Short mmCIF file of C-alpha atoms in Angstrom, two decimals:
data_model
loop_
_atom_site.label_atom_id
_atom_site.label_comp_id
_atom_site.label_asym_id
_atom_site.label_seq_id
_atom_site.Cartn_x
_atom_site.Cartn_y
_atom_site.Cartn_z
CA UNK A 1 -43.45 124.17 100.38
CA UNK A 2 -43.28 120.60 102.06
CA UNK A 3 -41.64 119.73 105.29
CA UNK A 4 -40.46 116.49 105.49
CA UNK A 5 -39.59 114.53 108.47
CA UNK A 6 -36.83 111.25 108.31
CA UNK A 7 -35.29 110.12 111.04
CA UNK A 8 -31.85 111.03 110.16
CA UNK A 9 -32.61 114.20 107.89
CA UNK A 10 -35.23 116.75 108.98
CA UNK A 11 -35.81 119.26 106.41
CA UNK A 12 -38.16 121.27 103.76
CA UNK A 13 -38.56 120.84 100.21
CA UNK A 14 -40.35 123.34 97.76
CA UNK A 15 -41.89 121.81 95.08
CA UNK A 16 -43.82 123.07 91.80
CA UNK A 17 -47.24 123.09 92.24
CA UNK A 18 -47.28 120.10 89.21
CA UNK A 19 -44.63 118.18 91.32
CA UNK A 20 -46.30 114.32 91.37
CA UNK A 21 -44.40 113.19 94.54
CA UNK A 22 -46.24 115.72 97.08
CA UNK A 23 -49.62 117.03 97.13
CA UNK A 24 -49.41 118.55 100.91
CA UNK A 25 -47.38 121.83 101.83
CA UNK A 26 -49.12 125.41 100.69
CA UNK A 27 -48.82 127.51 98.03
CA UNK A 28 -45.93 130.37 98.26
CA UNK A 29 -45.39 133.21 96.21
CA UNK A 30 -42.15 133.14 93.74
CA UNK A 31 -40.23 136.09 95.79
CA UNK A 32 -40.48 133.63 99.36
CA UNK A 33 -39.19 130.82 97.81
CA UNK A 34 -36.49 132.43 96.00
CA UNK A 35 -35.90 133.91 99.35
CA UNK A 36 -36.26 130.71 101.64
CA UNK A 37 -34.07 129.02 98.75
CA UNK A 38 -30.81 131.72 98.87
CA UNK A 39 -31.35 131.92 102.49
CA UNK A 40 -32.05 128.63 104.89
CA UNK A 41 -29.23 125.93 103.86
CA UNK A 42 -31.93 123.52 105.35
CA UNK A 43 -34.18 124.17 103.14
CA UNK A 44 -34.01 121.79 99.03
CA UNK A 45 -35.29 121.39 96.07
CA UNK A 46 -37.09 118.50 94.74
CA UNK A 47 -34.82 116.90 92.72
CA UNK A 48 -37.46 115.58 90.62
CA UNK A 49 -39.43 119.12 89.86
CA UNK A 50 -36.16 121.00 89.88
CA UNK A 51 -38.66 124.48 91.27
CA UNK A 52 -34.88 126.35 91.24
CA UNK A 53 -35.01 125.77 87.85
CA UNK A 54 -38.07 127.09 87.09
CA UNK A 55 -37.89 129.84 88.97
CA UNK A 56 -34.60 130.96 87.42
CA UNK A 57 -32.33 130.52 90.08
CA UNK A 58 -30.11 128.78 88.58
CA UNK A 59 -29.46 131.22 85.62
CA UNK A 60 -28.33 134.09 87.56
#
């Protein structure tokens, strides 16, 4: 997961761990960031990586 910082929109993105925009943020297990996904509306994801996607939360 990445936090990033503009000065009109503070807020986290979770990437894939192949995402090429980001290489900071840590590693997370699949069941916290399908939780921090369904749960903090602050909280995206990379549009690019589409992690939602892969992690099949978009299917159910």
């Amino acid at each position: 997961m990445d936090r990033v910082r503009h000065r009109c929109h503070p807020s986290a993105r979770v990437h894939t761990g192949a995402c090429r925009i980001t290489s900071r943020g840590k590693a997370a297990t699949r069941e916290s960031v399908l939780e921090v996904l369904r749960t903090m509306p602050s909280v995206i994801a990379c549009p690019l990586c589409r992690p939602d996607s892969e992690l099949g939360l978009l299917d159910s």
